[in-house]
Short mmCIF file of C-alpha atoms and ligand atoms in Angstrom, two decimals:
data_model
loop_
_atom_site.label_atom_id
_atom_site.label_comp_id
_atom_site.label_asym_id
_atom_site.label_seq_id
_atom_site.Cartn_x
_atom_site.Cartn_y
_atom_site.Cartn_z
CA MET A 1 122.78 64.50 211.92
CA LYS A 2 123.73 60.86 212.28
CA LYS A 3 125.43 61.59 215.60
CA LEU A 4 122.37 63.42 216.88
CA LYS A 5 120.10 60.54 215.89
CA ARG A 6 122.37 58.04 217.66
CA PHE A 7 122.48 60.26 220.76
CA LEU A 8 118.69 60.48 220.80
CA ILE A 9 118.22 56.73 220.39
CA ILE A 10 120.68 55.91 223.18
CA SER A 11 119.03 58.49 225.46
CA ILE A 12 115.60 57.00 224.84
CA CYS A 13 116.98 53.53 225.55
CA LEU A 14 118.53 54.69 228.82
CA ILE A 15 115.34 56.45 229.89
CA PHE A 16 113.37 53.29 229.12
CA ILE A 17 115.68 50.99 231.05
CA GLU A 18 115.72 53.39 234.01
CA SER A 19 111.96 53.93 234.20
CA ALA A 20 111.19 50.27 233.59
CA ALA A 21 113.39 49.33 236.53
CA ASN A 22 111.45 51.71 238.78
CA ALA A 23 107.97 50.94 237.54
CA GLN A 24 105.55 49.88 240.26
CA SER A 25 102.53 48.71 238.36
CA LEU A 26 102.88 45.95 235.80
CA VAL A 27 99.81 46.99 233.88
CA SER A 28 100.85 50.50 233.05
CA PRO A 29 101.24 52.51 229.92
CA ALA A 30 104.50 51.53 228.29
CA ALA A 31 107.71 53.21 229.37
CA PRO A 32 108.97 55.62 226.71
CA GLY A 33 111.16 53.84 224.21
CA PHE A 34 109.78 50.37 224.95
CA ASP A 35 109.59 49.69 221.21
CA VAL A 36 112.71 51.53 220.07
CA VAL A 37 115.66 49.48 218.83
CA CYS A 38 118.56 49.71 221.27
CA THR A 39 121.81 48.88 219.53
CA ASP A 40 124.03 48.43 222.57
CA ILE A 41 122.08 45.65 224.32
CA PRO A 42 121.96 41.88 223.82
CA HIS A 43 119.49 40.76 221.18
CA GLY A 44 117.44 37.63 220.71
CA LYS A 45 117.35 35.82 217.41
CA ILE A 46 114.58 35.16 214.89
CA ASP A 47 114.65 31.94 212.86
CA THR A 48 112.21 30.22 210.53
CA ILE A 49 111.25 26.65 211.29
CA SER A 50 109.45 24.08 209.11
CA TYR A 51 107.26 21.38 210.61
CA ASN A 52 105.29 18.54 209.18
CA SER A 53 101.56 19.08 209.68
CA THR A 54 99.53 15.89 209.83
CA THR A 55 96.49 18.16 210.21
CA VAL A 56 96.96 20.03 206.94
CA GLY A 57 99.06 17.48 205.07
CA THR A 58 101.80 19.98 204.22
CA THR A 59 105.06 21.26 205.62
CA ARG A 60 104.25 24.50 207.38
CA GLN A 61 106.44 27.35 208.58
CA ALA A 62 106.62 29.41 211.75
CA LEU A 63 108.97 32.02 213.15
CA ILE A 64 110.76 31.41 216.41
CA TYR A 65 112.36 34.00 218.69
CA THR A 66 115.03 32.75 221.06
CA PRO A 67 115.94 35.24 223.81
CA PRO A 68 119.25 37.02 224.45
CA GLY A 69 121.68 34.60 226.08
CA TYR A 70 119.79 31.62 224.66
CA SER A 71 121.47 28.32 225.52
CA THR A 72 120.50 24.72 224.85
CA ASN A 73 121.75 23.94 228.37
CA GLN A 74 118.67 25.67 229.73
CA LYS A 75 114.98 24.87 229.37
CA TYR A 76 112.55 27.61 228.43
CA PRO A 77 108.82 28.24 228.67
CA VAL A 78 107.10 28.99 225.36
CA LEU A 79 104.67 31.66 224.22
CA TYR A 80 102.67 30.90 221.07
CA LEU A 81 101.88 34.31 219.53
CA LEU A 82 99.15 34.42 216.90
CA HIS A 83 98.32 36.86 214.08
CA GLY A 84 95.08 38.36 212.72
CA ILE A 85 92.81 37.68 209.74
CA GLY A 86 94.94 39.56 207.22
CA GLY A 87 98.25 38.26 208.52
CA ASP A 88 100.51 35.26 208.50
CA LYS A 89 103.61 34.17 210.39
CA MET A 90 105.28 37.51 209.49
CA GLU A 91 102.56 39.83 210.82
CA TRP A 92 103.83 40.24 214.37
CA LEU A 93 107.42 40.63 213.22
CA ASN A 94 106.65 43.22 210.54
CA GLY A 95 103.97 45.15 212.41
CA GLY A 96 104.84 44.77 216.08
CA HIS A 97 108.54 43.96 216.28
CA PRO A 98 108.09 41.77 219.34
CA GLU A 99 111.83 41.08 219.25
CA VAL A 100 112.49 44.77 220.01
CA ILE A 101 109.94 44.91 222.82
CA LEU A 102 111.28 41.70 224.36
CA ASP A 103 114.99 42.55 223.93
CA ASN A 104 114.34 45.83 225.77
CA LEU A 105 112.37 44.06 228.51
CA TYR A 106 115.22 41.55 229.00
CA THR A 107 117.71 44.36 229.40
CA ALA A 108 115.43 46.00 231.97
CA ASN A 109 115.12 42.63 233.73
CA LYS A 110 111.35 42.76 233.40
CA VAL A 111 110.63 39.51 231.63
CA GLU A 112 111.37 35.82 232.15
CA PRO A 113 113.51 34.18 229.47
CA MET A 114 111.12 32.53 227.03
CA ILE A 115 110.89 31.25 223.50
CA VAL A 116 108.23 32.86 221.31
CA VAL A 117 106.74 30.93 218.39
CA MET A 118 104.84 32.83 215.69
CA PRO A 119 103.01 30.35 213.48
CA ASN A 120 100.69 30.71 210.52
CA GLY A 121 97.26 30.33 212.14
CA ARG A 122 95.40 29.68 208.89
CA ALA A 123 95.65 25.89 208.82
CA MET A 124 95.00 25.03 205.17
CA LYS A 125 97.12 23.99 202.22
CA ASP A 126 97.36 27.48 200.75
CA ASP A 127 97.78 29.44 203.96
CA ARG A 128 98.69 32.77 202.36
CA ALA A 129 96.76 35.90 203.30
CA THR A 130 95.72 36.52 199.69
CA GLY A 131 92.37 36.89 197.90
CA ASN A 132 89.32 37.37 200.11
CA ILE A 133 90.72 36.88 203.59
CA PHE A 134 87.12 36.61 204.91
CA ASP A 135 86.33 33.54 202.72
CA ARG A 136 84.53 30.89 204.71
CA GLU A 137 87.21 28.25 204.19
CA LYS A 138 89.94 30.69 205.25
CA VAL A 139 88.06 31.68 208.39
CA GLU A 140 87.43 27.99 209.16
CA ALA A 141 91.16 27.34 208.80
CA PHE A 142 91.70 29.56 211.84
CA ALA A 143 89.62 27.04 213.84
CA THR A 144 91.39 24.04 212.27
CA PHE A 145 94.65 25.51 213.55
CA GLU A 146 93.78 24.19 217.02
CA LYS A 147 94.63 20.67 215.81
CA ASP A 148 97.74 21.77 213.93
CA LEU A 149 98.96 23.59 217.04
CA LEU A 150 98.27 20.80 219.52
CA ASN A 151 99.15 17.79 217.38
CA ASP A 152 101.88 19.08 215.06
CA LEU A 153 103.51 22.37 216.04
CA ILE A 154 103.79 21.98 219.82
CA PRO A 155 105.24 18.44 219.50
CA TYR A 156 107.73 19.75 216.92
CA ILE A 157 108.87 22.58 219.21
CA GLU A 158 109.10 20.25 222.19
CA LYS A 159 111.17 17.73 220.23
CA ASN A 160 113.56 20.23 218.68
CA TYR A 161 114.02 23.00 221.26
CA PRO A 162 115.04 22.99 224.92
CA VAL A 163 111.63 23.78 226.34
CA LEU A 164 109.63 23.04 229.47
CA THR A 165 106.60 20.93 228.62
CA ASN A 166 104.30 21.36 231.62
CA ARG A 167 101.15 23.45 231.24
CA GLU A 168 102.58 26.16 233.53
CA SER A 169 105.35 26.68 230.96
CA ARG A 170 103.08 27.18 227.97
CA ALA A 171 101.31 30.43 227.03
CA ILE A 172 99.10 31.42 224.12
CA ALA A 173 98.19 34.93 223.01
CA GLY A 174 97.28 36.70 219.83
CA LEU A 175 95.75 39.67 218.12
CA SER A 176 92.20 39.80 216.75
CA MET A 177 91.51 36.43 215.02
CA GLY A 178 94.59 35.25 216.90
CA GLY A 179 93.10 36.65 220.11
CA GLY A 180 89.93 34.63 219.50
CA GLN A 181 92.04 31.56 218.75
CA SER A 182 94.06 32.08 221.93
CA LEU A 183 90.96 32.32 224.11
CA ASN A 184 89.24 29.40 222.35
CA PHE A 185 92.27 27.09 222.34
CA GLY A 186 93.79 28.20 225.63
CA LEU A 187 90.61 28.08 227.69
CA GLY A 188 89.49 24.97 225.82
CA ASN A 189 92.71 23.15 226.69
CA LEU A 190 93.51 24.10 230.24
CA ASP A 191 95.58 20.93 230.52
CA LYS A 192 97.93 22.48 227.94
CA PHE A 193 97.94 26.21 228.70
CA ALA A 194 98.07 28.10 231.99
CA TRP A 195 98.67 31.58 230.50
CA VAL A 196 96.15 32.96 228.01
CA GLY A 197 95.84 36.35 226.34
CA GLY A 198 93.40 37.83 223.82
CA PHE A 199 94.27 41.20 222.29
CA SER A 200 91.33 42.87 220.46
CA SER A 201 89.74 39.45 220.10
CA ALA A 202 87.62 38.95 216.96
CA PRO A 203 84.13 37.48 216.34
CA ASN A 204 85.68 33.99 216.25
CA THR A 205 85.85 34.20 220.06
CA LYS A 206 83.46 31.64 221.49
CA LYS A 207 80.59 32.81 223.67
CA PRO A 208 81.69 33.19 227.28
CA GLU A 209 79.60 30.24 228.54
CA GLU A 210 81.27 28.03 225.91
CA LEU A 211 84.71 29.46 226.53
CA VAL A 212 84.55 29.00 230.28
CA PRO A 213 81.87 26.42 231.07
CA ASP A 214 83.44 25.63 234.43
CA PRO A 215 84.53 28.93 236.03
CA ALA A 216 85.78 27.23 239.20
CA LYS A 217 88.09 24.97 237.20
CA ALA A 218 89.35 27.88 235.10
CA LYS A 219 90.01 29.88 238.23
CA GLN A 220 91.97 27.03 239.72
CA GLN A 221 93.98 26.18 236.58
CA LEU A 222 94.81 29.56 235.07
CA LYS A 223 97.96 31.45 235.99
CA LEU A 224 96.96 34.41 233.86
CA LEU A 225 93.95 35.34 231.80
CA TRP A 226 94.46 38.56 229.90
CA LEU A 227 92.04 40.58 227.76
CA SER A 228 92.86 43.90 226.17
CA CYS A 229 91.29 46.08 223.52
CA GLY A 230 91.34 49.62 222.23
CA ASP A 231 88.40 51.72 223.41
CA LYS A 232 87.71 52.78 219.79
CA ASP A 233 87.83 49.24 218.38
CA GLY A 234 84.52 48.09 216.81
CA LEU A 235 85.25 44.58 218.13
CA ILE A 236 85.51 45.62 221.80
CA ASN A 237 82.26 43.89 222.71
CA PHE A 238 83.89 40.48 222.25
CA SER A 239 86.39 41.38 224.97
CA LYS A 240 83.82 43.15 227.13
CA ARG A 241 81.27 40.34 227.15
CA THR A 242 84.04 37.90 228.06
CA SER A 243 85.30 40.11 230.87
CA ASP A 244 81.75 40.70 232.16
CA TYR A 245 81.14 36.94 232.33
CA LEU A 246 84.48 36.30 234.04
CA GLU A 247 83.70 39.05 236.52
CA ALA A 248 80.22 37.66 237.22
CA ASN A 249 81.70 34.20 237.74
CA SER A 250 84.66 35.30 239.87
CA VAL A 251 87.39 34.23 237.44
CA PRO A 252 90.38 36.55 238.02
CA HIS A 253 91.58 38.23 234.85
CA HIS A 254 93.15 41.40 233.54
CA TYR A 255 91.05 43.59 231.30
CA LEU A 256 93.03 46.48 229.86
CA ILE A 257 91.10 49.01 227.80
CA ILE A 258 93.59 51.09 225.88
CA PRO A 259 92.58 54.77 225.65
CA ASP A 260 92.20 56.13 222.14
CA GLY A 261 93.01 52.62 220.92
CA GLY A 262 91.94 51.35 217.51
CA HIS A 263 92.33 47.96 215.86
CA ASP A 264 96.03 48.34 215.29
CA PHE A 265 99.58 47.65 216.38
CA LYS A 266 99.66 50.50 218.87
CA VAL A 267 97.23 48.45 220.95
CA TRP A 268 98.87 45.10 220.19
CA LYS A 269 102.38 46.29 221.04
CA LEU A 270 101.18 47.78 224.35
CA SER A 271 99.31 44.57 225.03
CA LEU A 272 102.34 42.38 224.39
CA TYR A 273 104.56 44.70 226.44
CA ASN A 274 102.28 44.39 229.48
CA PHE A 275 101.25 40.75 229.00
CA ALA A 276 104.84 39.53 228.53
CA GLN A 277 105.88 41.00 231.88
CA LEU A 278 103.34 38.86 233.70
CA LEU A 279 104.26 35.60 231.98
CA PHE A 280 105.85 32.66 233.74
CA LYS A 281 106.07 34.50 237.06
CA ASN A 282 104.38 33.63 240.34
C1 FER B 1 84.89 39.87 211.42
C2 FER B 1 85.54 41.04 211.70
C3 FER B 1 86.91 41.04 211.98
C4 FER B 1 85.61 38.66 211.42
C5 FER B 1 86.95 38.66 211.70
C6 FER B 1 87.62 39.85 211.98
C7 FER B 1 85.57 36.33 211.03
C8 FER B 1 89.04 39.79 212.25
C9 FER B 1 89.86 40.85 212.27
C10 FER B 1 91.33 40.69 212.46
O1 FER B 1 91.83 39.58 212.63
O2 FER B 1 91.99 41.73 212.45
O3 FER B 1 83.57 39.84 211.15
O4 FER B 1 84.90 37.54 211.13
#
């Protein structure tokens, strides 16, 4: 039984690596096995970091993924990857296993080496996802996180890790509340971020005219603007209205509607899989 399971896992991994290498379109359904652990390939590493937040007045934690072959002799671009309203710094790791998706993409040579930082996006003293997660002060803390990110977390990462610090080497993406944060903070700080992704973005997403008041500037500055959402997600209008506005104002962007997609990790894993392959490339 064990042998059979191992055989099946290795076969799926081989099929994935093969088909990924031949794939034509970057925005495609995922290759089979894209999220299956492959034991016989190099793996990245997940660590926990602690940084001093002048914004919140506490020491806050984040997860950091360093890629396979990570070396301090190299400099890496960074993706800040944000969670949803019921989550915390562990949500992506527990629900989406981005380390598996990325390890597999590295092996298939489909992704640029990058560091991924998964913070707690609820910038308040007690930042746990407990009690009523829709409390006003908790929801507001998702907006406060913009300051924590820009003034505390990014400087910490740039001081302590070998990372590139130009805007073209910084990306922000997230799921739901984290998708809204990514669009708000990324598009609101084009001097800091050139790669922006919102997956199933929540009602915290600013109105399109506020998000992108200067379409020509956004068009000129952005390397990638990504929106995705499940077609069965009750929040899809926040993505759609954004895409419609971008379309009307000639701002290039990807808008991936995932068939039979709900508000869940099936959509978020597929989104990360496709988004990651576009990052930090020309
Ligand atoms: C809301 C519905 C959903 C809302 C936030 C969400 C702040 C977020 C969902 C998620 O992060 O999964 O009305 O208001």
